[in-house]
């Protein structure tokens, strides 16, 4: 999920890639934001990179 967020994909694009509903994507993104304690996708990606969870 973090890689797809880092690639800048929309919820619709992620849902197509993962073969899940857009609602499911919104829930997953919300979980990622909560776990990383970030208010938005951009900061979540930056934090994941800083924490070594996501390589460039």
PDB file of C-alpha atoms in Angstrom:
ATOM      1  CA  UNK A   1       0.000   0.000   0.000  1.00  0.00           C
ATOM      2  CA  UNK A   2       2.790   2.448   0.879  1.00  0.00           C
ATOM      3  CA  UNK A   3       4.461   1.893  -2.492  1.00  0.00           C
ATOM      4  CA  UNK A   4       1.204   2.664  -4.297  1.00  0.00           C
ATOM      5  CA  UNK A   5       0.743   5.801  -2.214  1.00  0.00           C
ATOM      6  CA  UNK A   6       4.318   6.834  -2.966  1.00  0.00           C
ATOM      7  CA  UNK A   7       3.637   6.336  -6.675  1.00  0.00           C
ATOM      8  CA  UNK A   8       0.816   8.870  -6.363  1.00  0.00           C
ATOM      9  CA  UNK A   9      -2.018   6.535  -7.319  1.00  0.00           C
ATOM     10  CA  UNK A  10      -5.585   7.618  -6.608  1.00  0.00           C
ATOM     11  CA  UNK A  11      -7.981   5.493  -4.573  1.00  0.00           C
ATOM     12  CA  UNK A  12      -9.603   4.338  -7.810  1.00  0.00           C
ATOM     13  CA  UNK A  13      -6.254   3.340  -9.312  1.00  0.00           C
ATOM     14  CA  UNK A  14      -5.237   1.492  -6.137  1.00  0.00           C
ATOM     15  CA  UNK A  15      -8.578  -0.331  -6.041  1.00  0.00           C
ATOM     16  CA  UNK A  16      -8.077  -1.511  -9.613  1.00  0.00           C
ATOM     17  CA  UNK A  17      -4.502  -2.570  -8.923  1.00  0.00           C
ATOM     18  CA  UNK A  18      -5.402  -4.503  -5.744  1.00  0.00           C
ATOM     19  CA  UNK A  19      -8.783  -5.708  -7.018  1.00  0.00           C
ATOM     20  CA  UNK A  20     -10.656  -4.315  -4.017  1.00  0.00           C
ATOM     21  CA  UNK A  21     -13.345  -1.648  -3.674  1.00  0.00           C
ATOM     22  CA  UNK A  22     -12.550   2.040  -3.351  1.00  0.00           C
ATOM     23  CA  UNK A  23     -14.160   1.888   0.088  1.00  0.00           C
ATOM     24  CA  UNK A  24     -11.655  -0.823   1.022  1.00  0.00           C
ATOM     25  CA  UNK A  25      -8.812   1.373  -0.202  1.00  0.00           C
ATOM     26  CA  UNK A  26     -10.066   4.309   1.870  1.00  0.00           C
ATOM     27  CA  UNK A  27     -10.176   2.071   4.933  1.00  0.00           C
ATOM     28  CA  UNK A  28      -6.650   0.752   4.289  1.00  0.00           C
ATOM     29  CA  UNK A  29      -5.268   4.252   3.705  1.00  0.00           C
ATOM     30  CA  UNK A  30      -6.929   5.377   6.929  1.00  0.00           C
ATOM     31  CA  UNK A  31      -5.272   2.513   8.786  1.00  0.00           C
ATOM     32  CA  UNK A  32      -1.869   3.406   7.324  1.00  0.00           C
ATOM     33  CA  UNK A  33      -2.303   7.059   8.298  1.00  0.00           C
ATOM     34  CA  UNK A  34      -3.328   6.079  11.827  1.00  0.00           C
ATOM     35  CA  UNK A  35      -0.429   3.648  12.298  1.00  0.00           C
ATOM     36  CA  UNK A  36       2.082   6.210  11.077  1.00  0.00           C
ATOM     37  CA  UNK A  37       0.306   9.008  12.979  1.00  0.00           C
ATOM     38  CA  UNK A  38       0.083  11.170   9.857  1.00  0.00           C
ATOM     39  CA  UNK A  39      -2.710  13.483   8.713  1.00  0.00           C
ATOM     40  CA  UNK A  40      -2.259  12.814   4.977  1.00  0.00           C
ATOM     41  CA  UNK A  41      -0.755  10.501   2.371  1.00  0.00           C
ATOM     42  CA  UNK A  42       2.229  12.692   1.589  1.00  0.00           C
ATOM     43  CA  UNK A  43       3.430  12.830   5.176  1.00  0.00           C
ATOM     44  CA  UNK A  44       2.815   9.089   5.555  1.00  0.00           C
ATOM     45  CA  UNK A  45       5.096   8.378   2.597  1.00  0.00           C
ATOM     46  CA  UNK A  46       7.773  10.736   3.936  1.00  0.00           C
ATOM     47  CA  UNK A  47       7.586   9.157   7.399  1.00  0.00           C
ATOM     48  CA  UNK A  48       7.735   5.645   5.921  1.00  0.00           C
ATOM     49  CA  UNK A  49      10.863   6.610   3.987  1.00  0.00           C
ATOM     50  CA  UNK A  50      12.444   8.205   7.056  1.00  0.00           C
ATOM     51  CA  UNK A  51      11.660   5.111   9.140  1.00  0.00           C
ATOM     52  CA  UNK A  52      13.089   2.770   6.504  1.00  0.00           C
ATOM     53  CA  UNK A  53       9.719   1.171   5.743  1.00  0.00           C
ATOM     54  CA  UNK A  54       9.814   2.302   2.133  1.00  0.00           C
ATOM     55  CA  UNK A  55      12.810   2.528  -0.177  1.00  0.00           C
ATOM     56  CA  UNK A  56      12.995   5.087  -2.946  1.00  0.00           C
TER      57      UNK A  56
END
